[in-house]
Short mmCIF file of C-alpha atoms in Angstrom, two decimals:
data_model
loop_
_atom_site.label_atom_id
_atom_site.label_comp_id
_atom_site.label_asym_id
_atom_site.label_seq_id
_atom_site.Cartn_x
_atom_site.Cartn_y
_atom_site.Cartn_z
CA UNK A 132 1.06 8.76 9.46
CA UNK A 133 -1.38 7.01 12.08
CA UNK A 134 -1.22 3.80 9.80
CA UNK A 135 1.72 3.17 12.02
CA UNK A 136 3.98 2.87 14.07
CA UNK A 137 5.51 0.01 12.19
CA UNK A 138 5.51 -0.43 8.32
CA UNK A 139 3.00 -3.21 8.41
CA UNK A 140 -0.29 -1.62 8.47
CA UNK A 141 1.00 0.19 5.38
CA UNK A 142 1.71 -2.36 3.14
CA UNK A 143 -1.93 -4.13 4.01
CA UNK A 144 -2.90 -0.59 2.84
CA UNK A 145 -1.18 -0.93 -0.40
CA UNK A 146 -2.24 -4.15 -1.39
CA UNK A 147 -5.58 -3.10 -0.52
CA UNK A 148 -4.72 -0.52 -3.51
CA UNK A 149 -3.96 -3.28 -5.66
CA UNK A 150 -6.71 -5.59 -4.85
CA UNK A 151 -9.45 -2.03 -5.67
CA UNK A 152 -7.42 -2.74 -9.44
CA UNK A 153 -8.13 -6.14 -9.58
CA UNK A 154 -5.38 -8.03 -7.98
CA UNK A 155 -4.37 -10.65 -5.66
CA UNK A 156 -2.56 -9.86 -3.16
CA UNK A 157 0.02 -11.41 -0.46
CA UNK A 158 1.90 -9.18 1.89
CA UNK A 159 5.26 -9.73 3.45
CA UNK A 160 6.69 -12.54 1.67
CA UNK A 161 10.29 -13.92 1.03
CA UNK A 162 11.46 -15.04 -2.41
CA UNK A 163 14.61 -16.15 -3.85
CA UNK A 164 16.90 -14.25 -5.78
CA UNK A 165 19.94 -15.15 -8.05
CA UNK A 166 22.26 -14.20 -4.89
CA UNK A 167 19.59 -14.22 -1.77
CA UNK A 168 16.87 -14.33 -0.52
CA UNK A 169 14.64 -11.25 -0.42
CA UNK A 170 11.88 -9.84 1.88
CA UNK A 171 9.09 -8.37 -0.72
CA UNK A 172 6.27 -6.46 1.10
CA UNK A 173 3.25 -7.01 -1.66
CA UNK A 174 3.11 -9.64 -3.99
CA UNK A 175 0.63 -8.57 -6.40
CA UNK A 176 -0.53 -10.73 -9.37
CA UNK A 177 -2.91 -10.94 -12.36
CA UNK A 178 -3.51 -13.20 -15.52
CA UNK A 179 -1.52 -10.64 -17.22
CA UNK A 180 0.87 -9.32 -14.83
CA UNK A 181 3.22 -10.01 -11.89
CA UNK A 182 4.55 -7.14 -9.60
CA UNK A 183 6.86 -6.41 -6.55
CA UNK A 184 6.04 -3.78 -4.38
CA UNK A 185 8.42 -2.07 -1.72
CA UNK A 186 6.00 -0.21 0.68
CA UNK A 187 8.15 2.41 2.47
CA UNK A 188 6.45 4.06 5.65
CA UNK A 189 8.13 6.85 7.35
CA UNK A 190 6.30 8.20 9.99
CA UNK A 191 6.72 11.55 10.02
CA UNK A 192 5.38 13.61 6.88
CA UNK A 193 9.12 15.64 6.48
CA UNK A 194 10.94 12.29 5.62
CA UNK A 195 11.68 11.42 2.33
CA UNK A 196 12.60 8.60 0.80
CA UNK A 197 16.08 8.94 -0.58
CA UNK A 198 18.05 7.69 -3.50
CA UNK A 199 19.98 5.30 -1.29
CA UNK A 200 16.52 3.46 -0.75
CA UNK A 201 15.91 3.71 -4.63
CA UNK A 202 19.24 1.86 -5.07
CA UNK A 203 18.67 -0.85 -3.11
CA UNK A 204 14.98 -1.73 -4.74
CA UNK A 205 16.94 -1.43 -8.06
CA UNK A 206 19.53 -4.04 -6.44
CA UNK A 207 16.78 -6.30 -5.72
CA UNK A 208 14.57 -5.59 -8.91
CA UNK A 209 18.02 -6.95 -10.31
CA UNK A 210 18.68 -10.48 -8.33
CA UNK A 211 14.70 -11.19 -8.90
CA UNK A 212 14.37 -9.93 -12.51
CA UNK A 213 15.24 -13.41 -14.05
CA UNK A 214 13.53 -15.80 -11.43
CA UNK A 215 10.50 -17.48 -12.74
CA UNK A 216 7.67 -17.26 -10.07
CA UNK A 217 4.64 -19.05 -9.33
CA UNK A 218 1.87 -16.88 -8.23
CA UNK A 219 -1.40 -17.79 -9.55
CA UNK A 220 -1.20 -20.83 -11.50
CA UNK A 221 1.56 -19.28 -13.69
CA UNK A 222 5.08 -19.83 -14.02
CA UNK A 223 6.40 -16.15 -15.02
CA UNK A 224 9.27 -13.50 -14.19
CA UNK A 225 7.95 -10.11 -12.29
CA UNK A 226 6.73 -7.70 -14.59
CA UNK A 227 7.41 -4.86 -13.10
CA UNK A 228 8.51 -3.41 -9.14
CA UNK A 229 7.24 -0.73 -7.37
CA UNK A 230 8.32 1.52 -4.68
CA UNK A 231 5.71 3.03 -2.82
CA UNK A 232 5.77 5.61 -0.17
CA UNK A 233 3.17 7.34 2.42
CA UNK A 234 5.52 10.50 2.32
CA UNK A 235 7.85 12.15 -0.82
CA UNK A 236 10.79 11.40 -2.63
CA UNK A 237 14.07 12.74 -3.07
CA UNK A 238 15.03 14.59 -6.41
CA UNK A 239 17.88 11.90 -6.87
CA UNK A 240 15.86 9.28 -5.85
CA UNK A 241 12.99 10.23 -8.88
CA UNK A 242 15.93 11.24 -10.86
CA UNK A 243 17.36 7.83 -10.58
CA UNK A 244 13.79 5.68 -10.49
CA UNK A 245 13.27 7.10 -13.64
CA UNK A 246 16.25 6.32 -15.45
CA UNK A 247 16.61 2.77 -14.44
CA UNK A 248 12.69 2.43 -15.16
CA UNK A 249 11.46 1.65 -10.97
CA UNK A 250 7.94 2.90 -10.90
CA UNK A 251 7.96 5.23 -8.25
CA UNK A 252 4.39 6.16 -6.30
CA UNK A 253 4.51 9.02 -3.52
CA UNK A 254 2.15 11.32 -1.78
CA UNK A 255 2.59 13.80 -4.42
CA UNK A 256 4.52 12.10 -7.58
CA UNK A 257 3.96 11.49 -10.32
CA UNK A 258 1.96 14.66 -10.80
CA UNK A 259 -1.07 12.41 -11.73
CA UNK A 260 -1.33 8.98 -10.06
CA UNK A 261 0.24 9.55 -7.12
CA UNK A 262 -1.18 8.09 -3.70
CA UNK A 263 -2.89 11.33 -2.80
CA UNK A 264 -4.94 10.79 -6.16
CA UNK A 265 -5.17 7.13 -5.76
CA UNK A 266 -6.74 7.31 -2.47
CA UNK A 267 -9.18 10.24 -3.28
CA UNK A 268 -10.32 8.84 -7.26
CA UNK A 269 -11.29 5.36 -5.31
CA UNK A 270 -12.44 6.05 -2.34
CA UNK A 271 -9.49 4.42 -0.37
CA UNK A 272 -9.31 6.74 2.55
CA UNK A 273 -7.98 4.77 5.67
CA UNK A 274 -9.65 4.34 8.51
CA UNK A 275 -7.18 6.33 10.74
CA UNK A 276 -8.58 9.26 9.27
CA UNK A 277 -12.02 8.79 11.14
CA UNK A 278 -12.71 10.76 14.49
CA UNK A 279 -15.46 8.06 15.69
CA UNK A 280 -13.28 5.23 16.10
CA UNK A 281 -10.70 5.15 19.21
CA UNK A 282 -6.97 3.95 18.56
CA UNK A 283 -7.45 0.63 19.87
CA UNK A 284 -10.87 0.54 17.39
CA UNK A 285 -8.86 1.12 14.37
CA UNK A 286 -5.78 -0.97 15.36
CA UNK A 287 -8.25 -4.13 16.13
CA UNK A 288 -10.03 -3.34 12.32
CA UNK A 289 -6.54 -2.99 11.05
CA UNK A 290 -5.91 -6.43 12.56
CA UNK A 291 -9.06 -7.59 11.17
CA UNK A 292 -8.00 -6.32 7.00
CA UNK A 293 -10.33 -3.53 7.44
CA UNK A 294 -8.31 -0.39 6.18
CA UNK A 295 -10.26 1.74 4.54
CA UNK A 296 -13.68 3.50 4.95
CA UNK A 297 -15.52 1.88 2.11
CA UNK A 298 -14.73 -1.41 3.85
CA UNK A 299 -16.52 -0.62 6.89
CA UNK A 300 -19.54 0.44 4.59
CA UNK A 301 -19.26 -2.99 2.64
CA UNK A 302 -19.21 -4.96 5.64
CA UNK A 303 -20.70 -3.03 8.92
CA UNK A 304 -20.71 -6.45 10.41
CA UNK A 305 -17.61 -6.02 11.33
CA UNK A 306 -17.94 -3.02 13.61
CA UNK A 307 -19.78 -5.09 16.09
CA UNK A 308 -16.68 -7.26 16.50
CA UNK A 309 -14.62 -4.45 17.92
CA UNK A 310 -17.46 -3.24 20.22
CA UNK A 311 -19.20 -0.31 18.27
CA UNK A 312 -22.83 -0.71 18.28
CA UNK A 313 -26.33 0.97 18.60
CA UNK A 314 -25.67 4.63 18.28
CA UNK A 315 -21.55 4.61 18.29
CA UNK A 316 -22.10 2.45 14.68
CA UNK A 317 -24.18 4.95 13.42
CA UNK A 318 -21.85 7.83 13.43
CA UNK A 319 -18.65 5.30 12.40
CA UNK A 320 -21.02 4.51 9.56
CA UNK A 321 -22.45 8.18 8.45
CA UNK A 322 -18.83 9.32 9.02
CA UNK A 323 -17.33 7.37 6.77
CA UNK A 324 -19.73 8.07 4.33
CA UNK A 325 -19.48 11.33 4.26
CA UNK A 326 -15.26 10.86 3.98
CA UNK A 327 -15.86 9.02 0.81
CA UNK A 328 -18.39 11.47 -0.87
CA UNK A 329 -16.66 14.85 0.40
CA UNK A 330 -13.74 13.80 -1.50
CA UNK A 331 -15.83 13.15 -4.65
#
């Protein structure tokens, strides 16, 4: 919830998901469709494989994402499915588009994702590989789940592409920059340590 207020912060989160599976990444791009233009929220690419992502953020935990919303990425999966893109070096249609959510879905909206072939990611479907798992198999817990950092701390590291916990371990550097030294970087540090293994 706290990777609010607006949607952004969650779809850096996402394709920090697809960068952990070997990815690259752009966030928040506009493409053409057959009809329009579209606004895609992760552009995520490999030798082998091209993908859209949707990254819906509600922020609060009872809203779902509904079958209207799982309409309208079909409707776009639609106008982009026979564009040929150019994202690494390679001239190719999307392989596949995703709509991912921080909260649940709707029993129409899975009902209809899974007919028309959307793969759907939510906090608790599909029963394995959902983002609850996804975030506790890799270590990807975000930041806003750390009591040693203030609001504005985690909103500047946010700012910064720092989103999750093993980041600030990888780079530590980086906690100096948003004014947590000496002492203060030793408990963001062990903290987020201990995040990551308690979850192992």
């Amino acid at each position: 919830m706290d990777l609010g207020p607006d949607g952004f912060p969650f779809e850096r989160f996402v394709a920090r998901i697809f960068r952990l599976w070997g990815y690259e990444t752009l966030t928040d791009q506009t493409v053409m469709g057959t009809c329009i233009p579209h606004e895609i929220d992760v552009i995520a690419w490999k030798k082998d494989k091209l993908v859209f992502v949707e990254a819906k953020y509600h922020n609060e935990f009872n809203m779902k994402s509904d079958s209207k919303v799982a309409l309208y990425i079909q409707a776009r999966r639609e106008d982009v499915s026979s564009i040929m893109y150019d994202y690494g070096g390679i001239k190719r249609k999307i392989d596949e588009f995703w709509l991912i959510t921080n909260t649940k879905f709707s029993d129409q909206a899975i009902k209809y994702g899974e007919c028309e072939g959307l793969k759907l990611v939510g906090w608790n479907y599909p029963a394995k590989g959902n983002l609850h798992d996804i975030i506790e198999q890799n270590g990807l817990h975000p930041i806003t789940t750390m009591s040693s950092l203030s609001r504005d701390q985690k909103r500047d590291l946010i700012g910064r592409g720092i989103m999750v916990c093993i980041d600030i371990i990888g780079n530590p550097a980086v906690l100096d920059q948003v004014g947590v030294r000496g002492d203060a970087k030793e408990r963001v540090l062990t903290e987020a340590q201990m995040i990551i293994e308690q979850a192992k």
